[in-house]
CSV table of C-alpha atoms in Angstrom, one decimal:
chain,number,residue,atom,x,y,z
A,10,LEU,CA,0.0,0.0,0.0
A,11,MET,CA,1.6,3.3,-1.1
A,12,MET,CA,0.1,6.8,-0.7
A,13,THR,CA,1.5,10.0,-2.0
A,14,TYR,CA,0.1,13.4,-1.0
A,15,GLU,CA,1.2,16.7,-2.6
A,16,SER,CA,0.8,20.2,-1.2
A,17,PRO,CA,-0.7,22.8,-1.4
A,18,LEU,CA,-4.1,21.1,-1.7
A,19,ALA,CA,-7.5,22.5,-2.6
A,20,GLU,CA,-9.0,20.1,-0.2
A,21,LEU,CA,-7.5,17.7,2.4
A,22,PRO,CA,-7.5,14.1,1.4
A,23,VAL,CA,-9.3,11.6,3.6
A,24,LEU,CA,-8.4,7.9,3.5
A,25,LEU,CA,-10.5,5.4,5.5
A,26,ILE,CA,-9.3,1.9,6.0
A,27,ASP,CA,-11.4,-0.7,7.9
A,28,ASN,CA,-10.2,-4.1,9.0
A,29,PHE,CA,-6.8,-3.7,7.4
A,30,THR,CA,-4.6,-6.7,7.9
A,31,THR,CA,-1.1,-7.8,6.7
A,32,SER,CA,0.6,-11.1,6.1
A,33,PRO,CA,2.5,-12.7,9.1
A,34,ASN,CA,5.6,-12.5,6.8
A,35,PHE,CA,5.2,-8.7,6.2
A,36,VAL,CA,8.5,-6.8,6.2
A,37,PRO,CA,8.1,-3.0,6.2
A,38,ASP,CA,9.9,-0.9,3.7
A,39,PRO,CA,13.3,0.3,5.0
A,40,ASP,CA,12.0,3.9,4.6
A,41,PHE,CA,9.0,3.1,6.9
A,42,PHE,CA,9.0,5.0,10.2
A,43,THR,CA,6.6,6.0,12.9
A,44,ILE,CA,5.9,9.0,15.1
A,45,GLY,CA,4.0,8.1,18.2
A,46,PHE,CA,1.3,10.3,19.7
A,47,ILE,CA,0.7,10.3,23.5
A,48,PRO,CA,-2.9,10.9,24.5
A,49,ASN,CA,-4.3,13.5,27.0
A,50,SER,CA,-2.5,12.2,30.1
A,51,SER,CA,-4.7,14.2,32.5
A,52,ALA,CA,-7.6,11.8,31.7
A,53,TYR,CA,-5.5,8.8,32.7
A,54,LEU,CA,-4.0,10.0,36.0
A,55,THR,CA,-6.9,8.9,38.2
A,56,THR,CA,-8.7,6.4,36.0
A,57,ASP,CA,-6.0,4.4,34.2
A,58,LEU,CA,-2.5,5.3,35.2
A,59,ALA,CA,-1.3,1.8,34.4
A,60,GLY,CA,-2.7,2.1,30.9
A,61,LEU,CA,-0.8,5.4,30.4
A,62,ARG,CA,2.4,3.9,31.8
A,63,ALA,CA,2.0,0.9,29.4
A,64,GLN,CA,1.8,3.3,26.5
A,65,ILE,CA,5.0,5.1,27.6
A,66,ASP,CA,6.8,1.8,28.2
A,67,TYR,CA,5.8,0.7,24.7
A,68,LEU,CA,7.4,3.8,23.2
A,69,ARG,CA,10.5,3.4,25.2
A,70,GLU,CA,10.9,-0.2,24.2
A,71,HIS,CA,10.4,0.4,20.5
A,72,ALA,CA,12.4,3.6,20.2
A,73,SER,CA,15.1,3.0,17.6
A,74,ARG,CA,15.6,3.6,13.9
A,75,GLU,CA,15.7,-0.2,13.4
A,76,ARG,CA,12.2,-0.5,14.8
A,77,GLY,CA,11.1,2.6,12.9
A,78,LEU,CA,9.9,4.7,15.9
A,79,VAL,CA,11.8,8.0,15.6
A,80,ALA,CA,9.9,10.4,17.9
A,81,ALA,CA,6.7,11.0,19.9
A,82,SER,CA,4.4,14.0,20.5
A,83,HIS,CA,2.1,14.6,23.4
A,84,LEU,CA,-1.4,15.9,22.5
A,85,GLY,CA,-1.9,18.2,25.4
A,86,GLY,CA,-3.5,18.0,28.8
A,87,LEU,CA,-0.7,16.9,31.1
A,88,VAL,CA,-2.5,17.1,34.5
A,89,PHE,CA,-6.1,17.7,35.6
A,90,ASP,CA,-5.1,19.8,38.7
A,91,ARG,CA,-2.3,22.2,37.8
A,92,ALA,CA,-1.7,23.0,41.5
A,93,ASP,CA,-1.2,19.4,42.6
A,94,GLU,CA,2.5,18.8,42.8
A,95,GLU,CA,2.1,15.0,43.1
A,96,GLN,CA,0.4,14.9,39.7
A,97,TRP,CA,3.4,16.8,38.2
A,98,GLU,CA,5.8,14.4,39.9
A,99,THR,CA,3.9,11.5,38.2
A,100,ILE,CA,4.1,13.2,34.8
A,101,ASP,CA,7.8,13.8,35.4
A,102,ASP,CA,8.4,10.2,36.2
A,103,LEU,CA,6.4,9.0,33.2
A,104,PHE,CA,8.2,11.1,30.6
A,105,GLY,CA,11.5,10.5,32.4
A,106,ALA,CA,11.3,6.9,31.0
A,107,LEU,CA,11.7,8.4,27.5
A,108,ASP,CA,14.5,10.8,28.4
A,109,GLY,CA,17.7,9.9,26.5
A,110,ARG,CA,15.7,7.2,24.5
A,111,LEU,CA,13.3,9.0,22.2
A,112,PRO,CA,12.8,12.6,21.1
A,113,TYR,CA,9.4,13.8,22.3
A,114,GLY,CA,7.5,17.1,22.5
A,115,VAL,CA,4.9,18.3,24.9
A,116,ALA,CA,2.8,21.5,25.1
A,117,PRO,CA,0.6,22.6,27.9
A,118,ALA,CA,-3.2,22.8,27.6
A,119,ALA,CA,-5.4,25.3,29.4
A,120,GLY,CA,-5.7,22.9,32.4
A,121,ASP,CA,-1.9,23.0,32.9
A,122,LEU,CA,-1.7,26.7,33.1
A,123,ASP,CA,-1.9,28.9,36.2
A,124,ASP,CA,-4.8,30.8,34.7
A,125,PRO,CA,-6.8,28.8,32.1
A,126,ASP,CA,-8.5,32.0,30.9
A,127,ASP,CA,-5.1,33.5,30.0
A,128,PRO,CA,-2.9,31.3,27.8
A,129,ARG,CA,0.1,33.6,28.5
A,130,LEU,CA,0.2,32.6,32.2
A,131,GLY,CA,2.1,29.3,32.3
A,132,SER,CA,2.6,26.8,35.1
A,133,GLU,CA,5.6,27.1,37.3
A,134,PHE,CA,5.7,23.3,37.5
A,135,TYR,CA,5.6,22.9,33.7
A,136,LEU,CA,8.5,25.4,33.3
A,137,GLU,CA,10.6,23.6,35.8
A,138,LEU,CA,10.0,20.1,34.5
A,139,PHE,CA,10.1,20.7,30.7
A,140,ASP,CA,12.9,23.2,30.4
A,141,GLU,CA,15.5,23.7,27.7
A,142,ASP,CA,18.0,21.3,29.3
A,143,ARG,CA,15.5,18.4,29.2
A,144,LEU,CA,14.6,19.2,25.6
A,145,ALA,CA,18.2,19.3,24.5
A,146,GLU,CA,19.0,16.0,26.3
A,147,ASN,CA,16.5,14.3,24.0
A,148,ASN,CA,17.3,16.2,20.9
A,149,PRO,CA,20.2,18.8,20.5
A,150,ASP,CA,18.5,20.2,17.4
A,151,SER,CA,15.7,21.9,19.3
A,152,GLY,CA,14.6,25.0,21.1
A,153,LEU,CA,11.9,26.6,23.3
A,154,SER,CA,9.8,29.6,22.5
A,155,PRO,CA,10.8,32.8,24.5
A,156,ASP,CA,8.1,32.1,27.1
A,157,GLY,CA,9.1,28.5,27.5
A,158,TYR,CA,5.7,26.9,26.8
A,159,SER,CA,6.2,25.9,23.2
A,160,SER,CA,9.0,24.0,21.5
A,161,TYR,CA,10.4,22.8,18.2
A,162,GLN,CA,12.6,19.9,17.2
A,163,VAL,CA,14.2,18.7,14.0
A,164,ILE,CA,14.1,14.9,14.0
A,165,SER,CA,15.9,12.5,11.8
A,166,THR,CA,13.9,9.9,9.9
A,167,PRO,CA,14.9,7.3,7.3
A,168,VAL,CA,13.7,9.6,4.5
A,169,GLY,CA,15.2,12.9,5.8
A,170,ASP,CA,14.6,15.5,8.5
A,171,MET,CA,11.2,16.5,9.8
A,172,LEU,CA,10.2,19.4,12.0
A,173,MET,CA,8.1,18.9,15.1
A,174,LEU,CA,6.4,22.0,16.5
A,175,ASN,CA,4.6,21.7,19.8
A,176,LEU,CA,2.5,24.8,20.6
A,177,GLN,CA,0.7,25.6,23.8
A,178,GLU,CA,-3.1,25.9,23.7
A,179,GLU,CA,-4.5,29.1,22.3
A,180,VAL,CA,-1.1,30.3,21.2
A,181,PRO,CA,-0.4,33.9,22.0
A,182,GLY,CA,0.6,36.2,19.1
A,183,ASP,CA,4.2,36.6,20.1
A,184,THR,CA,4.6,32.8,20.2
A,185,LEU,CA,2.9,32.4,16.8
A,186,GLN,CA,5.4,34.9,15.4
A,187,TRP,CA,8.2,32.7,16.8
A,188,ALA,CA,6.6,29.6,15.3
A,189,PHE,CA,6.3,31.3,11.9
A,190,GLU,CA,10.0,32.2,12.1
A,191,ILE,CA,10.9,28.5,12.9
A,192,LEU,CA,8.8,27.3,9.9
A,193,ASP,CA,10.3,30.0,7.7
A,194,ASN,CA,13.8,28.9,8.6
A,195,ASN,CA,12.9,25.3,7.8
A,196,ARG,CA,11.0,25.8,4.6
A,197,SER,CA,12.4,22.7,2.9
A,198,THR,CA,11.6,20.4,5.9
A,199,PRO,CA,8.1,18.8,6.3
A,200,ALA,CA,6.5,19.9,9.6
A,201,ILE,CA,4.1,18.4,12.1
A,202,VAL,CA,2.3,21.0,14.4
A,203,THR,CA,0.8,19.6,17.6
A,204,THR,CA,-1.4,21.7,19.9
A,205,SER,CA,-4.2,20.9,22.3
A,206,ALA,CA,-6.4,23.6,20.7
A,207,TYR,CA,-5.9,26.3,18.2
A,208,PHE,CA,-9.2,28.1,18.8
A,209,ASP,CA,-9.2,31.4,20.7
A,210,THR,CA,-11.4,32.2,23.7
A,211,SER,CA,-14.3,33.1,21.3
A,212,ARG,CA,-14.1,29.5,20.0
A,213,GLU,CA,-13.2,30.9,16.6
A,214,ILE,CA,-10.0,30.3,14.7
A,215,PRO,CA,-7.8,33.4,14.9
A,216,PHE,CA,-7.0,34.5,11.3
A,217,ARG,CA,-3.3,34.9,12.3
A,218,SER,CA,-3.1,31.2,12.8
A,219,LEU,CA,-4.0,30.7,9.2
A,220,GLU,CA,-1.7,33.3,7.7
A,221,PRO,CA,-0.5,31.9,4.3
A,222,ALA,CA,3.1,31.3,3.6
A,223,ILE,CA,2.9,33.4,0.4
A,224,PRO,CA,1.8,37.1,0.4
A,225,ALA,CA,-1.8,38.1,-0.3
A,226,PRO,CA,-2.6,39.8,-3.6
A,227,GLU,CA,-2.0,43.5,-3.7
A,228,ASN,CA,-5.0,45.7,-2.6
A,229,GLN,CA,-6.5,42.7,-0.9
A,230,ASP,CA,-8.4,44.1,2.1
A,231,GLU,CA,-10.4,41.0,3.1
A,232,PRO,CA,-8.8,38.0,4.9
A,233,TRP,CA,-7.1,35.8,2.4
A,234,ILE,CA,-6.0,32.2,2.6
A,235,ALA,CA,-4.0,30.6,-0.1
A,236,HIS,CA,-5.3,27.4,-1.8
A,237,SER,CA,-4.0,25.6,-4.8
A,238,GLY,CA,-5.3,27.4,-7.9
A,239,ASP,CA,-5.6,30.8,-6.2
């Protein structure tokens, strides 16, 4: 099964596969690789901590180019009580199992912040646990946003480099500008952007989040988004 997508696209392609199986003798292509995604851990802390730990253990055990697992990205929502130090210690322990074994990115959701109504106010626990040193330990080709709540990494895959960009929920404008600069500096590198939510507090998508990579036509006063064919 081979799939090729080209960008930019007028519409996003959707491929649905049901009950897909392979031969017991299946050998993946040497260019095959996987990027794992870690679910909302806050939902697991009191209901199924063992299940979350099993997922982290699986990533740790399969982290190698030979096995094809090259990186992981957390989908947001680290803890359910941002003031509970014990929960942060549990998160620290869980992700510590990946340190030095697998590049991974995390980004705080609203529930991880000191003030969920203001995405600019981050958590003291988050900043202490997921600092620049920890990021660099797992991937030297990486960096944090100026406020410390978002990050980027350039990861190595069998088919070349990829950029992973992890953004905090409801990304503030100055962090978005930082993210655009990272993307602009890596224009030839495919990018994966992970964030818990990209809606603003009005539940609408801020137009700045959809700013096209190419300039709008001259004398264009209305919001403009580039599609193929425009």
